[in-house]
Amino acid sequence: MPALSLINFNIVCATLGGFVSLFGLVSYLCKERFYLSEALISLLAGVAFSPHAANFIRPEDYALHSEANLEAITLNFTRLVLGVQLVLAGVQLPKRYLQIEWRSLSLLLGPGMAAMWICSSLIIWAMVPNFKFLHALIVASCVTPTDPVLSNSIVKGKFADKHVPRPLQRIIVAESGANDGLGYPFLFFGIYILKYTGMGGQGYSGGAGKAMGLWFYETWVYTILLSIVYGTVVGWLSRKLLHWAEEKHYVDRESFLVFAIAIALFILGTCGLIGTDDLLACFIAGNVFTQDDWFRLETIDDSLQPTIDMLLNLSMFMWFGAVCPWKSFLDNDIIPIYRLIFLGILILLVRRMPIIFALHKYIHQIDHLSHAAFVGFFGPIGVGAVFYLSIAREFLLEIQVDGKVREDAQQVADVAWIVVWFLVICSIVVHGLSVPVGKAGYNLPRTLSTVITTSTFESEPVPISNIRHTHSTATPVENDASSFRSRRRRQNSSPTPPLFRLGRSVIPSPSPSVHQTQTGVGQTDEPERPVNLVLHESVTNLGESPP
C-alpha cells in the first residue's frame, strides 16, 4: 500500500520549491513596485514555516537536537552565501577599482570601521546590565561589518538606478565586501585579551603581552595578509587560465558563466583547510579576476550569477527565520526586552551615521548631505554578523577551566547570542521596509493634496441636454469665435502660414496672433481656428475654384 513519506528531505524540498515558485510569480511586483527586499520576505516565510508556526522547517531535527551541530550548520551556510556574494561583489566592480579608489576605501575601512566598533561597544556596554566594556567590544565586533547580501537590495534594482548615483552604489558594494573580511581583527582583539587577562587569566598564562602577540601574528599576518596574498594569486591565475581556454576555444558558455562561482567554492574550501580568512580572500580574488574588466563585460547581460545569488539569499534568510531564537528575546535573564528594543534603535542610528557625516567631505563619492545620510543609515547587519557570531561563540566556548567553560567567556557568549540575533532581525526589518515606507511617506502629502483639491473644486458633470439651455443665445459659431479670440489675445504673435478651405481657397486670418504649440522636435507655429468656424466657411466656399 502506498504511504506518505513525511521525511525531512521531502518536506524541505517541497517547502523551499513552493516558496521560491510563489515568490517568483510576484517577484517583480514585490521588488520593483513595492520595493520590498527578498531578505525580509524570506525571513517572514522562514518564521511561517519554522517550528514556531507550521513546523515544515525543523532545524533541530537536522542538527540531531545538538546545539553545536546547529551552530556548525549555520556557520557553514553563512560561509557559503558570503563567499559567493563576495566574489560576485568583486567581479561587478570596474577594473582596478580598489587601486583607483583606495583613498575612499581606506577611510571607510580604517577610521570608519573603528568608529563603528567603538560606538557599538559603548551602546552595548551601556544597555546590557552588569556587562564589562571589554566584553562589549567582542559583541560589537560581530555587528561592525556591513552586510554585502543586504547591501545588494539597496544598490540594485529600479529604486537604486533612479535615486542612487552609480559611484555611490560602487563604493557601498566595495565597502561591504571588504569590511566583511576585515572583521577578524576587531573580533579577536577582545577574545585574546579576555582569554589571557579575564578573571586573572585563570587557566591561561601570558597576560596581555601574549594576547597582543597572538593578535598580531595569528590575526594580522596569518589570517589577513595571507588571505590577501592567496586571493590575489587565485584571482590572477584564474583570469590567465580562463583567457587561455577562451582563446583556444576549450571552454563552453555554461562553464564560462559559472567560473566565478566555482572560484568562490574553491577558495572557501582551501581557506577553510588552512584556517585563514576565506571571506577576504574571496573578495580580493573577485577583484583581481576582473582586473582587466573582461569577464565583467562578457557576463554583464547574463542572468546566471544573479539567479544563483537569489536562490542562496532566499534559502539563507528562510533559515534565519527558522533558527532565530525568538523566545530568548522575551524570556532571558540577561537583558530586558525594553532595553533590547532601545539598544536596536540606538545601534541603527548611532553605530554608523556620525562617522559617515564626519568623513563625507573626504570621500568624493558622497557629494551631498543627503548622500551621507543614505550611506550612514543603510549600513545593514545581516549574514556577516551571524557568521562572526558563530566564530565568536566557537572560540569563547573553548576557553575552559577544568573541563567547563569559564564564567566570563560563557557570559559573553550568551549575551552575544541574544544581542547579535536581535540586531540582525532589526536590520532586516528596518532596512527592508525603509524604501517602501519612505516612498509612501514622500507620495502621501501629494496624494492627499490631489484628492482634497479634486473633491473640493471639481464641479459635478453637467448633462449634455442642459448645456444648450444654460449658455447664452449666441450661435455655436459665435461662441467658438469669441473664446478663440480671447485665447489668442493671451498668446504670442508670429507669421501665419496660409490655410486653405476645402475648395482650395485661402482662409483669411482675422488677426496676426497665432497659437504656438510645442512638439517633440521643436516649436511650430500653427493658428488655432474654431472647428465650427472653419467648417462653416469651407461649406460656404465649396463652389469656389482653387487659386
XYZ file of C-alpha atoms in Angstrom:
547
model
C 0.000 0.000 0.000
C 1.315 3.488 -0.860
C 2.016 5.594 2.213
C 3.064 9.152 2.892
C 6.825 9.568 3.306
C 6.959 12.520 5.683
C 10.729 12.691 5.918
C 12.569 15.967 6.366
C 14.160 15.943 2.916
C 10.816 15.706 1.137
C 9.246 18.382 3.314
C 12.169 20.795 2.897
C 12.280 20.362 -0.889
C 8.520 20.888 -1.177
C 8.575 23.919 1.127
C 11.565 25.607 -0.471
C 10.452 24.877 -4.029
C 6.913 26.037 -3.366
C 8.042 29.264 -1.732
C 10.549 30.124 -4.466
C 7.929 29.422 -7.136
C 5.264 31.549 -5.475
C 7.704 34.339 -4.797
C 8.868 34.207 -8.407
C 5.331 34.805 -9.635
C 5.156 38.150 -7.829
C 8.876 38.957 -7.511
C 8.776 41.935 -9.875
C 5.747 43.326 -8.099
C 7.394 42.957 -4.684
C 10.840 44.292 -5.564
C 10.248 46.838 -8.316
C 6.799 48.161 -7.414
C 6.628 47.827 -3.626
C 10.445 47.956 -3.104
C 10.377 45.076 -0.618
C 13.667 43.235 -0.179
C 13.773 39.499 -0.773
C 15.596 39.147 2.564
C 12.597 40.437 4.511
C 10.126 38.310 2.569
C 12.284 35.196 3.026
C 12.688 35.881 6.736
C 8.926 36.094 7.205
C 8.493 32.885 5.195
C 11.088 31.170 7.389
C 9.177 32.199 10.507
C 5.912 30.920 8.999
C 7.485 27.539 8.139
C 9.516 27.243 11.374
C 8.654 25.156 14.454
C 7.068 28.310 15.884
C 4.301 28.093 13.254
C 3.733 25.479 10.521
C 6.708 23.298 11.574
C 7.730 22.477 7.995
C 11.360 23.508 8.583
C 12.820 21.754 11.638
C 16.405 22.892 12.265
C 16.807 20.938 15.483
C 15.942 17.689 13.710
C 18.549 18.359 11.025
C 21.146 19.007 13.752
C 20.166 15.848 15.666
C 18.992 18.040 18.564
C 22.545 19.243 19.178
C 23.181 22.951 19.670
C 26.786 22.585 18.491
C 25.664 20.880 15.271
C 23.060 23.565 14.655
C 25.636 26.332 15.037
C 28.023 24.457 12.731
C 25.319 24.209 10.054
C 24.571 27.926 10.376
C 28.281 28.802 10.247
C 28.963 26.811 7.083
C 25.764 28.026 5.415
C 26.740 31.660 6.055
C 30.263 30.956 4.764
C 28.840 29.594 1.526
C 26.493 32.518 0.931
C 29.072 35.146 1.869
C 31.805 33.538 -0.233
C 29.680 33.550 -3.373
C 28.396 37.060 -2.665
C 31.872 38.487 -2.105
C 33.333 37.023 -5.283
C 30.377 38.407 -7.250
C 30.787 41.765 -5.483
C 34.405 41.878 -6.564
C 33.507 40.858 -10.109
C 30.878 43.556 -10.595
C 33.253 46.410 -9.740
C 35.042 48.163 -12.637
C 38.628 47.290 -13.451
C 41.317 48.376 -10.983
C 38.637 49.778 -8.712
C 40.487 49.065 -5.462
C 43.647 50.732 -6.766
C 41.790 53.784 -8.064
C 39.504 54.334 -5.067
C 41.907 53.287 -2.337
C 41.651 56.626 -0.529
C 37.891 56.462 -0.078
C 38.010 52.796 0.887
C 40.844 53.323 3.358
C 38.771 55.949 5.177
C 35.716 53.699 5.339
C 37.669 50.587 6.316
C 40.071 52.303 8.727
C 38.610 55.069 10.886
C 35.123 54.201 9.638
C 35.118 50.614 10.915
C 36.986 51.551 14.099
C 34.435 54.241 14.948
C 31.537 51.858 14.229
C 33.149 49.298 16.521
C 33.680 51.753 19.386
C 30.206 53.318 19.071
C 28.532 49.912 19.056
C 30.616 48.818 22.046
C 29.644 51.876 24.067
C 25.947 51.361 23.346
C 26.062 47.652 24.237
C 28.081 48.386 27.373
C 25.507 50.966 28.465
C 22.397 48.923 27.683
C 23.355 45.425 28.909
C 23.278 45.238 32.719
C 26.458 44.137 34.546
C 28.498 43.945 31.364
C 32.143 44.997 31.028
C 33.440 47.194 28.242
C 35.915 44.514 27.128
C 33.035 42.082 26.749
C 31.074 44.691 24.820
C 33.998 45.015 22.388
C 33.634 41.338 21.484
C 29.883 41.546 20.911
C 30.161 44.811 18.949
C 32.785 43.355 16.613
C 30.154 40.942 15.256
C 27.902 43.789 14.081
C 30.650 46.145 12.881
C 30.904 44.940 9.250
C 28.136 45.936 6.854
C 26.451 43.054 5.124
C 27.020 42.528 1.357
C 23.851 40.457 0.991
C 21.512 43.139 2.350
C 23.526 45.903 0.669
C 22.687 44.410 -2.728
C 18.987 45.036 -2.101
C 19.804 48.731 -1.687
C 22.227 49.266 -4.580
C 20.445 47.100 -7.148
C 17.078 47.400 -8.808
C 14.802 50.107 -10.047
C 14.988 52.299 -6.932
C 18.794 52.318 -6.879
C 19.071 53.044 -10.606
C 16.768 56.037 -10.195
C 17.870 57.502 -6.862
C 21.397 56.248 -6.040
C 24.270 57.551 -8.207
C 26.443 54.861 -9.754
C 29.670 55.921 -7.941
C 27.794 55.743 -4.639
C 26.496 52.270 -5.469
C 30.010 51.048 -6.210
C 31.589 52.424 -3.057
C 28.863 50.794 -0.939
C 29.453 47.446 -2.667
C 33.229 47.728 -2.256
C 32.985 48.684 1.408
C 30.512 45.942 2.301
C 32.692 43.386 0.508
C 35.983 44.405 2.078
C 34.845 45.055 5.650
C 33.253 41.621 5.944
C 36.689 40.096 5.625
C 38.269 42.686 7.920
C 36.068 41.855 10.903
C 38.568 39.321 12.303
C 40.982 41.855 13.908
C 38.164 43.551 15.806
C 36.745 40.223 16.984
C 39.986 38.572 18.117
C 41.344 41.684 19.802
C 38.737 41.274 22.529
C 38.771 37.480 22.540
C 42.554 37.197 23.093
C 42.529 39.812 25.849
C 39.587 38.093 27.524
C 41.283 34.726 27.303
C 44.601 35.775 28.835
C 43.536 38.569 31.223
C 39.899 37.815 32.125
C 39.335 36.542 35.670
C 43.051 36.990 36.332
C 43.994 34.871 33.339
C 42.581 31.774 35.028
C 43.733 28.693 33.158
C 45.885 30.661 30.685
C 49.238 32.314 31.357
C 50.988 35.054 29.444
C 48.833 38.074 30.162
C 48.215 40.975 27.824
C 51.613 40.625 26.133
C 50.850 37.154 24.838
C 47.339 38.267 23.826
C 48.740 41.120 21.700
C 51.394 38.861 20.209
C 48.812 36.305 19.140
C 46.550 39.075 17.841
C 49.341 40.483 15.688
C 50.836 37.267 14.330
C 47.814 34.998 14.043
C 45.191 37.584 13.106
C 47.008 40.206 11.054
C 49.788 38.157 9.469
C 48.312 34.693 9.068
C 44.613 35.497 8.726
C 44.556 38.879 6.959
C 47.797 39.196 4.974
C 47.846 35.556 3.916
C 44.242 35.847 2.735
C 45.084 38.924 0.633
C 48.065 37.184 -0.967
C 46.153 33.952 -1.522
C 43.127 35.712 -3.016
C 45.390 37.729 -5.336
C 47.194 34.614 -6.587
C 43.996 32.626 -7.138
C 42.286 35.516 -8.912
C 45.277 36.190 -11.182
C 45.772 32.521 -12.098
C 42.043 32.078 -12.741
C 41.973 35.065 -15.093
C 45.014 33.872 -17.045
C 43.698 30.327 -17.333
C 40.260 31.461 -18.463
C 41.807 33.784 -21.079
C 43.909 30.915 -22.380
C 40.969 28.489 -22.502
C 38.767 31.061 -24.255
C 41.424 31.828 -26.889
C 41.837 28.099 -27.588
C 38.032 27.619 -27.643
C 38.287 24.972 -24.929
C 35.556 26.380 -22.645
C 31.853 26.411 -23.403
C 29.446 29.200 -22.496
C 27.924 27.477 -19.464
C 31.286 26.776 -17.839
C 32.413 30.315 -18.646
C 29.435 31.839 -16.852
C 29.751 29.710 -13.732
C 33.517 30.217 -13.425
C 33.321 32.962 -10.779
C 31.077 30.870 -8.550
C 33.467 27.941 -8.916
C 36.312 30.207 -7.752
C 34.262 31.104 -4.665
C 33.722 27.460 -3.770
C 37.408 26.661 -4.321
C 38.585 29.498 -2.081
C 36.075 28.628 0.643
C 37.325 25.056 0.732
C 41.045 25.756 0.584
C 40.980 28.650 3.045
C 38.912 26.521 5.386
C 41.581 23.821 5.198
C 44.416 26.135 6.193
C 42.313 28.180 8.644
C 42.647 31.631 7.088
C 40.140 34.377 6.201
C 38.092 32.946 3.348
C 35.782 35.975 3.095
C 38.551 38.483 2.453
C 40.255 36.079 0.041
C 37.009 35.718 -1.941
C 36.576 39.471 -2.310
C 40.207 40.049 -3.326
C 40.069 37.163 -5.804
C 36.927 38.575 -7.413
C 38.602 41.969 -7.898
C 41.824 40.536 -9.307
C 39.871 38.151 -11.544
C 38.235 41.120 -13.302
C 41.293 43.349 -13.208
C 41.049 43.900 -16.970
C 37.217 44.178 -16.926
C 36.997 41.381 -19.500
C 34.916 38.871 -17.547
C 32.560 41.538 -16.165
C 31.773 42.908 -19.617
C 31.352 39.419 -21.070
C 28.777 38.463 -18.418
C 27.107 41.830 -17.835
C 23.929 40.838 -19.682
C 23.786 37.293 -18.339
C 21.444 36.292 -15.519
C 23.040 33.050 -14.273
C 25.051 34.622 -11.471
C 22.173 36.781 -10.128
C 19.896 33.745 -10.294
C 22.190 31.583 -8.164
C 22.712 34.533 -5.856
C 18.951 34.927 -5.423
C 18.451 31.227 -4.643
C 21.151 31.329 -1.970
C 19.719 34.503 -0.428
C 16.177 33.155 -0.279
C 17.381 29.934 1.335
C 19.664 31.762 3.787
C 17.048 34.125 5.169
C 14.434 31.382 5.373
C 16.947 29.524 7.527
C 17.429 32.636 9.657
C 13.690 32.870 10.234
C 13.640 29.249 11.381
C 16.730 29.196 13.644
C 16.449 32.675 15.183
C 15.991 32.430 18.983
C 12.705 34.349 19.046
C 11.713 33.208 22.536
C 15.047 34.303 24.017
C 14.289 37.931 23.198
C 11.430 37.923 25.703
C 12.495 35.217 28.139
C 16.094 35.707 29.281
C 17.972 36.725 32.415
C 20.471 38.922 30.560
C 18.696 41.977 29.159
C 15.032 43.041 29.412
C 13.070 43.409 26.210
C 12.631 47.184 26.589
C 16.402 47.609 26.839
C 16.840 45.314 23.852
C 14.478 47.415 21.731
C 16.183 50.640 22.754
C 19.541 49.014 22.008
C 18.394 48.148 18.485
C 17.209 51.716 17.826
C 20.468 53.240 19.054
C 22.638 50.859 17.050
C 20.786 51.598 13.819
C 21.004 55.363 14.368
C 24.356 55.916 16.087
C 26.550 52.994 15.007
C 27.363 54.404 11.556
C 25.731 57.767 10.937
C 28.106 60.094 12.893
C 31.318 58.776 11.345
C 29.923 58.966 7.804
C 28.915 62.610 8.341
C 32.393 63.313 9.708
C 34.182 61.670 6.752
C 31.872 62.508 3.860
C 33.827 65.620 2.823
C 36.885 63.443 2.181
C 35.004 60.754 0.207
C 34.297 62.167 -3.233
C 31.522 59.642 -3.973
C 29.442 61.215 -1.177
C 28.652 64.589 -2.728
C 25.805 65.877 -0.557
C 24.499 65.569 2.963
C 21.599 63.524 1.608
C 24.115 61.007 0.253
C 25.880 60.951 3.620
C 22.572 60.293 5.375
C 21.804 57.486 2.933
C 25.198 55.806 3.351
C 25.111 56.331 7.107
C 21.699 54.814 7.568
C 21.999 51.917 5.122
C 24.774 50.005 6.836
C 22.856 46.742 7.239
C 23.605 43.968 9.737
C 22.897 40.526 8.333
C 24.633 37.340 7.240
C 28.101 38.606 8.146
C 27.018 39.299 11.726
C 25.666 35.765 12.149
C 28.914 34.400 10.672
C 31.056 36.297 13.178
C 28.660 35.354 15.967
C 29.264 31.690 15.195
C 33.045 32.224 15.064
C 32.976 34.133 18.362
C 30.945 31.502 20.191
C 33.147 28.730 18.810
C 36.276 30.343 20.316
C 34.633 31.568 23.514
C 33.251 28.160 24.391
C 36.779 26.739 24.047
C 38.029 28.922 26.923
C 37.638 26.263 29.614
C 38.916 25.578 33.089
C 38.683 22.047 34.490
C 36.535 20.939 31.560
C 33.965 23.725 31.953
C 33.570 26.961 30.053
C 34.991 29.815 32.069
C 32.340 32.060 33.585
C 33.257 35.285 31.790
C 33.500 33.552 28.398
C 30.103 31.930 28.924
C 28.555 35.293 29.817
C 29.905 36.939 26.653
C 28.721 34.017 24.511
C 25.204 34.201 25.980
C 24.935 37.987 25.567
C 26.278 37.829 22.008
C 23.743 35.149 21.100
C 20.764 37.342 22.067
C 22.068 40.793 21.115
C 23.513 39.928 17.697
C 20.459 37.952 16.597
C 18.154 40.748 17.711
C 20.190 43.369 15.840
C 20.157 41.205 12.705
C 16.370 40.957 12.828
C 16.059 44.706 13.454
C 18.272 45.488 10.470
C 16.450 43.123 8.118
C 13.062 44.568 9.066
C 14.025 48.253 9.248
C 16.220 48.348 6.151
C 13.811 46.106 4.279
C 10.908 48.473 4.945
C 12.770 51.799 4.747
C 12.443 52.260 0.989
C 8.717 51.418 0.677
C 7.831 53.397 3.808
C 9.941 56.323 2.618
C 8.327 56.246 -0.819
C 4.869 56.090 0.728
C 5.648 58.988 3.057
C 7.030 61.042 0.191
C 3.984 60.483 -2.012
C 1.345 60.709 0.733
C 1.137 64.548 1.000
C 0.929 64.893 -2.771
C -1.769 62.229 -2.992
C -3.814 63.757 -0.174
C -3.479 67.223 -1.708
C -4.672 65.921 -5.071
C -7.635 64.133 -3.538
C -8.667 67.131 -1.424
C -8.298 69.565 -4.331
C -10.240 67.335 -6.677
C -13.043 66.727 -4.206
C -13.277 70.428 -3.282
C -13.025 72.227 -6.598
C -14.051 69.732 -9.227
C -17.591 70.531 -10.442
C -20.077 67.801 -10.930
C -20.689 66.718 -14.530
C -23.493 68.576 -16.317
C -25.844 66.599 -18.562
C -25.343 67.341 -22.236
C -29.033 68.054 -22.666
C -28.791 71.010 -20.266
C -25.828 72.717 -21.931
C -27.819 74.448 -24.696
C -30.243 75.849 -22.088
C -27.592 77.241 -19.746
C -25.457 79.007 -22.367
C -26.183 82.364 -23.964
C -28.375 82.720 -27.001
C -25.369 83.221 -29.266
C -24.861 80.744 -32.034
C -22.246 77.982 -31.684
C -20.083 79.675 -34.267
C -20.171 82.964 -32.354
C -19.393 81.266 -29.042
C -16.418 79.434 -30.541
C -15.154 82.555 -32.229
C -15.430 84.608 -29.018
C -13.480 82.085 -26.947
C -10.972 81.735 -29.747
C -10.298 85.481 -29.840
C -9.846 85.659 -26.036
C -7.323 82.839 -26.156
C -5.389 84.418 -28.972
C -5.022 87.729 -27.118
C -3.044 85.885 -24.383
C -0.598 84.301 -26.792
C 2.417 85.471 -28.701
C 2.165 86.561 -32.328
C 4.164 85.128 -35.229
C 3.772 84.814 -39.022
C 0.863 82.633 -40.001
C 1.182 80.083 -42.813
C -1.746 80.144 -45.274
C -4.678 77.798 -44.686
C -6.957 76.549 -47.438
C -10.637 75.758 -47.427
C -11.986 72.524 -48.741
C -12.394 74.226 -52.090
C -8.683 75.305 -52.073
C -9.418 78.985 -51.434
C -7.251 80.766 -48.883
C -8.820 81.424 -45.472
C -8.000 84.986 -44.405
C -6.593 85.350 -40.912
C -8.615 87.778 -38.795
C -5.640 88.606 -36.557
C -1.864 88.339 -36.817
C -1.565 86.469 -33.496
C -1.334 82.733 -33.578
C -1.232 79.880 -31.162
C 2.133 78.246 -30.684
C 2.220 74.599 -29.891
C 5.126 72.567 -28.625
C 6.136 69.432 -30.480
C 8.677 66.733 -29.781
C 11.278 68.235 -32.147
C 10.814 71.972 -31.731
C 8.181 74.727 -31.776
C 5.883 75.041 -34.760
C 3.601 77.999 -35.275
C 0.115 76.842 -36.065
C -3.018 79.054 -35.958
C -5.780 77.593 -33.925
C -9.173 78.247 -35.538
C -12.514 77.165 -34.193
C -13.600 73.942 -35.798
C -17.153 75.132 -36.358
C -15.978 78.392 -37.980
C -13.639 76.595 -40.375
C -16.324 74.101 -41.381
C -18.847 76.942 -41.864
C -16.500 78.883 -44.150
C -15.475 75.735 -46.008
C -19.042 74.688 -46.732
C -19.894 78.239 -47.876
C -16.989 78.333 -50.344
C -17.228 74.794 -51.706
C -18.097 76.132 -55.103
C -15.039 78.392 -55.389
C -12.227 77.268 -57.591
C -8.716 76.794 -56.165
C -6.269 79.670 -56.587
